[in-house]
Amino acid sequence: MMPGMRASVCLLAALLGTACAGAAPHEPTPLPAAPPGPGVSLELARARAAALRDISYDLELDLTGRDSARGTVAIALERAAGAGDLVLDFRGQALHAVAVNGRGIARPAWDSQHIILPAALLTAGRNRLQLAFTARIAAAGAAIIAVDELRRGGDAAPERSRPEAARPDLPAPADGARYLYTLLVPSDAQLLFPVFDQPDLKARFRWTITVPGAWRVLANGALAARDTVAGGSVRWTFHRTPPISTYLAAFAAGPWHAFGTPEVERAGPRAADVAGETRLLVRRSRAAEADADTLLALNRAALRWLEQYFGVDYPFDKLDVLLAPAFPFGGMEHVGGIFYNESNFIFREPPTLTRRLGRANTVYHEVAHQWFGDLVTMRWFDDLWLKEGFATFMAARVQAQLTPDPNAWKTFYLRNKPAAYAVDVTSGTTAVWQELPNLDLAKSHYGAIVYNKAPSILRQLEYLVGEEPFRRGVQQFLRQHAYGNATWQDLLAAIGASAGQDLARFGEQYILRAGAPIVETELATGDDGRITSLVLRQRPAVTLPGDRGGWWPGRVRVRLGYPDAADVVLDVPFTGVSTEVAAAVGRPAPAYVFPNDGDYGYGIFLPDARSAAWLLANAATLSDDLARALAWGALWDLVREQRLAPARFAAAAIVAFERERDEQISGLLLGRATTALERYLPPGAARSGLAERLEAVLLERTGAAALPYDLRKAALDALLGSARSPAGVAALQDFLDGRRAFDGKPLPQPSRWAAVTRLLALGEPGSLARLTAEQQRDSTAEAPRSAFAAGAAIPSAAGKAAYFARYFEDSQLNEEWVTASLAGFNHELQDQLSLPWLRPALERAVWLRDHRRIFFLPRWLDAFIGGHSSPAALQVVDDFLAAHPDLPADVRRKVLQPRDELARAVQIRAANGG
């Protein structure tokens, strides 16, 4: 027995009140005849859910080690009579000791996936399990993520964006500290400790964590006690939580700087004023940059408003928030302790409206999860949308109330609909409810269908039943399933009962059916200039195997637009594949018809030819910002359907961009014009002329004093990412060398890195020297990540090879660093350099699904496939799919999504002379 293992066994023996001997005290336990397979199967989960209840975990962890954490867990549970052997999930580093109801097991049956405890040691009723284990600490591939700062020096001061940056109580940057945090979603609790790792076996958690003396610890429960132990370490003990799902358990530890109410030990778990006592934890090296007052205010305001909307008090004992470095998601809704992405939440230069709204929406989303996801949790991850879709929808509701300007539903449209439609028209799309035979596959369920389509259909559902019946149904759902689990049928039943409507067809077509409808507008007018017929005709956007068919129910507003008279808006419920808008017949022919006014419907709504022509010429003149965004969206859909030439769209979009004063719509126009030019148009005079014109507009807007900062900064960001002409390249060099200022100041550090990255991608002379100089100039904690991401854009075959190798061979390389570098590696200017790596990237897809976190694989595939627009790249992807007929279905779908987008680009480019 190794000394470390013996120590753990002795610790467990002490807990049991028995002696610690060199040999195990009990007989070996044979492995059952049919151990469970890998992961947590639906069959195993259902059997455990039927047999177990009233579970609690008392976890003790020692985080003073470098590469691993030793721990013990005491599990109490109620077990049904005749339930058979007990299966726990554990994929941790080592299992040292196991005891069941006070009886130790010499050689527990553990296959590195599951621990099987024999029924003979268990009783009907209350049981107590005690286990000693070791969990790995690492930058990637571990339940406990480690972020080790590089100690940095130099004369350059970090970029400061707040007056309080000069406060003497805030530490200097990049001090070489270590920070740890957990991320267990969807099924990595078992990577940390022995557990029943499924969402419907909720449990009460109590954390006791020992750390170095100068560290702080955040956990799900409120702080109960702090005690100094041997060697100067400190043991932090937290109150037990209400019942929560295992993927929501979390802690963070390190020398964090804390803002807000000072941490105090509480006799009882519940804070007197949860919102008022919310704290913010930030790395010491970045505390001076954190806009702490704003972040605390956002979280507190969201919590208070959601309490009112849901009619349910905040359901947990406290709420702290943490800015996690190298965090691979935007945020994670751990009970009592939300983790946010540090890079997204700390602005190293004055942010644009889009960035501010993005940060606020992330806060609203994660706080909404404390009710939808944490208080009421989906029974199984096939209903993942139930929490993610609702949190996104509620984020828009919160924005509409707390920050109504700009239009929250314009933001909702721009952030959700294009992303949802882009996936839902591919052969790789899925239904909102996705069958899940094993929890190991849950990572594949994350994506645009869950995050963007689901909230979009909730918007349609609310409009269909009415805002108040919808809200009453939601409140009933939360009350009925509090601290428990539910399904999509439970939600629709509650809303349907509140509204007095049968929502079965809605569920069948929007939740169980994959794909989106395309809704064609068919307008006919008579010689007298009046409407004789207006029909909305549905068809599936993509033909999928096993499609259930039928028509999508719902309700939309149809706008008849009259430039010289008041518009007419008609409320139209869908009645079948073809819906006749009878109320339009006999009215004067409009200049345009918009069939989804207000964006309540879910589907790709295509205007008729007459309306399309008017919108192309006049969309920029529409006064309503949501209507203007929707009009440009409809025109873009026509480009993608090959009914509008990309050059015509780009030309109109550039003209509109010059006069547009809404930052969000400016971004929409800019992004789509760029896509039309870079992906949909072949190289040639037409593309070059439009690109040069757009670049000139960007350059002019960066220095246009009459424009607000947000518009000038958005233009600067676009220029830094797209400059190609001699004038544009010279401007980037002038910015870096201080010969050109932005907003009257030198270029801020994040923008400097963007300029260096662009010059590297272009292969400009001296760009490698600029990369080296920038690494020396930037002394902040973000500098190593920024340099790594920039270096991926170096146009070198050897460089691409080195990066690709490091992606898989460097165990200390954080996942977030990898994803930050993928755009540079797959830069559109370097498609010939990155093309040889496309097939190897695809060959790694299954491994990445199994060994990286939930968003990694789609980001990887989107970068490697989406970085191309050539038939050669499409052939590589198709050859890969043909060579792997046994590719797991979930991975095949993830490949097909960007593959179909690539095929669309190839087809459009071919139709336009490419």
Short mmCIF file of N, CA, C and O in Angstrom, two decimals, residues 310 333 361 364-366 368-369 372-373 378 382-397 409 412 416 432 434 445-460 470 474 491 511:
data_model
loop_
_atom_site.label_atom_id
_atom_site.label_comp_id
_atom_site.label_asym_id
_atom_site.label_seq_id
_atom_site.Cartn_x
_atom_site.Cartn_y
_atom_site.Cartn_z
N PHE A 310 -41.29 35.84 -11.05
CA PHE A 310 -41.60 34.44 -10.78
C PHE A 310 -42.55 34.25 -9.61
O PHE A 310 -43.16 33.19 -9.46
N GLU A 333 -24.11 28.70 -13.82
CA GLU A 333 -25.09 29.08 -12.81
C GLU A 333 -25.01 28.26 -11.53
O GLU A 333 -26.03 27.88 -10.96
N ASN A 361 -26.61 40.68 -20.48
CA ASN A 361 -27.45 39.53 -20.81
C ASN A 361 -26.92 38.24 -20.21
O ASN A 361 -27.69 37.37 -19.81
N TYR A 364 -28.08 38.36 -16.61
CA TYR A 364 -29.51 38.08 -16.50
C TYR A 364 -29.79 36.59 -16.74
O TYR A 364 -30.63 35.99 -16.07
N HIS A 365 -29.08 36.02 -17.71
CA HIS A 365 -29.24 34.59 -18.03
C HIS A 365 -28.87 33.73 -16.83
O HIS A 365 -29.63 32.83 -16.42
N GLU A 366 -27.70 33.99 -16.25
CA GLU A 366 -27.23 33.13 -15.16
C GLU A 366 -28.04 33.31 -13.89
O GLU A 366 -28.29 32.35 -13.16
N ALA A 368 -31.22 34.13 -13.82
CA ALA A 368 -32.49 33.45 -14.09
C ALA A 368 -32.38 31.95 -13.86
O ALA A 368 -33.35 31.29 -13.46
N HIS A 369 -31.20 31.40 -14.09
CA HIS A 369 -30.98 29.97 -13.86
C HIS A 369 -31.19 29.57 -12.40
O HIS A 369 -31.47 28.40 -12.12
N PHE A 372 -34.78 28.67 -12.94
CA PHE A 372 -34.96 27.71 -14.03
C PHE A 372 -33.64 26.99 -14.28
O PHE A 372 -32.77 27.47 -14.97
N GLY A 373 -33.50 25.85 -13.68
CA GLY A 373 -32.29 25.06 -13.78
C GLY A 373 -31.81 24.64 -12.41
O GLY A 373 -31.43 23.48 -12.20
N MET A 378 -34.21 20.09 -15.04
CA MET A 378 -34.70 19.05 -15.95
C MET A 378 -34.40 17.68 -15.35
O MET A 378 -33.39 17.47 -14.69
N ASP A 382 -31.90 15.26 -21.72
CA ASP A 382 -32.66 15.37 -22.98
C ASP A 382 -33.51 16.64 -22.99
O ASP A 382 -33.88 17.14 -24.05
N ASP A 383 -33.79 17.17 -21.81
CA ASP A 383 -34.56 18.41 -21.66
C ASP A 383 -33.66 19.59 -21.30
O ASP A 383 -34.09 20.51 -20.62
N LEU A 384 -32.42 19.55 -21.77
CA LEU A 384 -31.48 20.63 -21.47
C LEU A 384 -32.05 22.00 -21.82
O LEU A 384 -31.83 22.99 -21.12
N TRP A 385 -32.83 22.05 -22.90
CA TRP A 385 -33.40 23.33 -23.35
C TRP A 385 -34.26 23.98 -22.28
O TRP A 385 -34.42 25.19 -22.25
N LEU A 386 -34.84 23.13 -21.40
CA LEU A 386 -35.78 23.64 -20.41
C LEU A 386 -35.13 24.68 -19.51
O LEU A 386 -35.77 25.64 -19.09
N LYS A 387 -33.85 24.50 -19.23
CA LYS A 387 -33.17 25.51 -18.42
C LYS A 387 -32.47 26.56 -19.28
O LYS A 387 -32.56 27.75 -19.00
N GLU A 388 -31.79 26.12 -20.35
CA GLU A 388 -31.01 27.08 -21.12
C GLU A 388 -31.90 28.01 -21.95
O GLU A 388 -31.68 29.22 -22.02
N GLY A 389 -32.90 27.43 -22.60
CA GLY A 389 -33.80 28.27 -23.39
C GLY A 389 -34.55 29.25 -22.53
O GLY A 389 -34.72 30.43 -22.89
N PHE A 390 -35.00 28.80 -21.37
CA PHE A 390 -35.77 29.69 -20.51
C PHE A 390 -34.89 30.80 -19.94
O PHE A 390 -35.32 31.94 -19.81
N ALA A 391 -33.65 30.47 -19.60
CA ALA A 391 -32.77 31.51 -19.05
C ALA A 391 -32.48 32.59 -20.09
O ALA A 391 -32.45 33.78 -19.77
N THR A 392 -32.31 32.20 -21.35
CA THR A 392 -32.07 33.18 -22.40
C THR A 392 -33.31 34.03 -22.64
O THR A 392 -33.22 35.26 -22.81
N PHE A 393 -34.47 33.39 -22.65
CA PHE A 393 -35.71 34.15 -22.82
C PHE A 393 -35.92 35.13 -21.67
O PHE A 393 -36.27 36.30 -21.88
N MET A 394 -35.68 34.68 -20.45
CA MET A 394 -35.87 35.56 -19.30
C MET A 394 -34.83 36.68 -19.28
O MET A 394 -35.11 37.77 -18.77
N ALA A 395 -33.65 36.44 -19.83
CA ALA A 395 -32.65 37.52 -19.91
C ALA A 395 -33.20 38.68 -20.72
O ALA A 395 -32.99 39.85 -20.38
N ALA A 396 -33.91 38.37 -21.81
CA ALA A 396 -34.52 39.44 -22.61
C ALA A 396 -35.62 40.13 -21.83
O ALA A 396 -35.78 41.36 -21.91
N ARG A 397 -36.39 39.37 -21.09
CA ARG A 397 -37.45 39.97 -20.26
C ARG A 397 -36.85 40.92 -19.22
O ARG A 397 -37.37 42.01 -18.98
N TRP A 409 -35.98 43.48 -27.50
CA TRP A 409 -36.39 42.43 -28.43
C TRP A 409 -35.62 42.53 -29.74
O TRP A 409 -35.49 41.53 -30.46
N PHE A 412 -32.64 40.64 -28.63
CA PHE A 412 -33.01 39.22 -28.59
C PHE A 412 -32.97 38.63 -30.00
O PHE A 412 -32.43 37.54 -30.22
N ASN A 416 -30.19 35.77 -31.18
CA ASN A 416 -30.73 34.41 -31.18
C ASN A 416 -31.19 33.89 -32.54
O ASN A 416 -30.85 32.77 -32.91
N VAL A 432 -35.52 20.25 -30.40
CA VAL A 432 -35.23 20.92 -29.13
C VAL A 432 -35.10 19.89 -28.02
O VAL A 432 -34.17 19.95 -27.21
N GLN A 434 -33.95 16.35 -27.17
CA GLN A 434 -33.03 15.45 -27.85
C GLN A 434 -32.86 14.17 -27.03
O GLN A 434 -32.48 14.21 -25.86
N HIS A 445 -25.38 17.94 -26.75
CA HIS A 445 -26.69 18.58 -26.82
C HIS A 445 -26.59 20.10 -26.76
O HIS A 445 -27.55 20.79 -27.09
N TYR A 446 -25.45 20.61 -26.31
CA TYR A 446 -25.30 22.05 -26.20
C TYR A 446 -25.07 22.66 -27.58
O TYR A 446 -24.35 22.11 -28.40
N GLY A 447 -25.68 23.80 -27.81
CA GLY A 447 -25.51 24.46 -29.09
C GLY A 447 -26.66 25.41 -29.37
O GLY A 447 -27.47 25.74 -28.49
N ALA A 448 -26.75 25.84 -30.62
CA ALA A 448 -27.71 26.88 -31.00
C ALA A 448 -29.16 26.44 -30.84
O ALA A 448 -30.03 27.27 -30.59
N ILE A 449 -29.45 25.16 -31.00
CA ILE A 449 -30.83 24.71 -30.86
C ILE A 449 -31.31 24.91 -29.43
O ILE A 449 -32.44 25.36 -29.18
N VAL A 450 -30.46 24.61 -28.47
CA VAL A 450 -30.82 24.76 -27.05
C VAL A 450 -30.77 26.21 -26.61
O VAL A 450 -31.66 26.69 -25.91
N TYR A 451 -29.73 26.93 -27.04
CA TYR A 451 -29.52 28.28 -26.54
C TYR A 451 -30.24 29.35 -27.34
O TYR A 451 -30.50 30.44 -26.82
N ASN A 452 -30.55 29.09 -28.61
CA ASN A 452 -31.10 30.14 -29.46
C ASN A 452 -32.48 29.79 -30.02
O ASN A 452 -33.36 30.64 -30.03
N LYS A 453 -32.67 28.56 -30.48
CA LYS A 453 -34.00 28.18 -30.94
C LYS A 453 -34.98 28.09 -29.78
O LYS A 453 -36.11 28.58 -29.87
N ALA A 454 -34.57 27.45 -28.69
CA ALA A 454 -35.49 27.24 -27.57
C ALA A 454 -36.07 28.56 -27.04
O ALA A 454 -37.29 28.66 -26.86
N PRO A 455 -35.26 29.58 -26.77
CA PRO A 455 -35.87 30.84 -26.33
C PRO A 455 -36.74 31.47 -27.40
O PRO A 455 -37.71 32.18 -27.09
N SER A 456 -36.42 31.23 -28.66
CA SER A 456 -37.22 31.79 -29.74
C SER A 456 -38.61 31.16 -29.78
O SER A 456 -39.60 31.87 -30.04
N ILE A 457 -38.70 29.86 -29.53
CA ILE A 457 -40.03 29.24 -29.53
C ILE A 457 -40.80 29.62 -28.26
O ILE A 457 -42.03 29.65 -28.26
N LEU A 458 -40.07 29.93 -27.19
CA LEU A 458 -40.76 30.43 -26.00
C LEU A 458 -41.35 31.81 -26.26
O LEU A 458 -42.44 32.14 -25.76
N ARG A 459 -40.65 32.62 -27.04
CA ARG A 459 -41.20 33.93 -27.45
C ARG A 459 -42.50 33.72 -28.23
O ARG A 459 -43.48 34.43 -28.02
N GLN A 460 -42.51 32.74 -29.15
CA GLN A 460 -43.72 32.43 -29.89
C GLN A 460 -44.82 31.92 -28.97
O GLN A 460 -45.98 32.30 -29.10
N PHE A 470 -49.06 33.12 -19.70
CA PHE A 470 -47.73 32.53 -19.73
C PHE A 470 -47.05 32.68 -18.38
O PHE A 470 -46.51 31.71 -17.83
N VAL A 474 -45.86 29.74 -15.68
CA VAL A 474 -44.48 29.60 -15.23
C VAL A 474 -44.41 29.61 -13.71
O VAL A 474 -43.70 28.81 -13.09
N LEU A 491 -43.97 21.69 -18.17
CA LEU A 491 -44.03 23.12 -18.43
C LEU A 491 -45.21 23.46 -19.33
O LEU A 491 -45.98 24.39 -19.03
N ILE A 511 -41.03 21.35 -30.34
CA ILE A 511 -40.12 20.74 -29.37
C ILE A 511 -39.63 19.38 -29.84
O ILE A 511 -38.45 19.04 -29.68
#
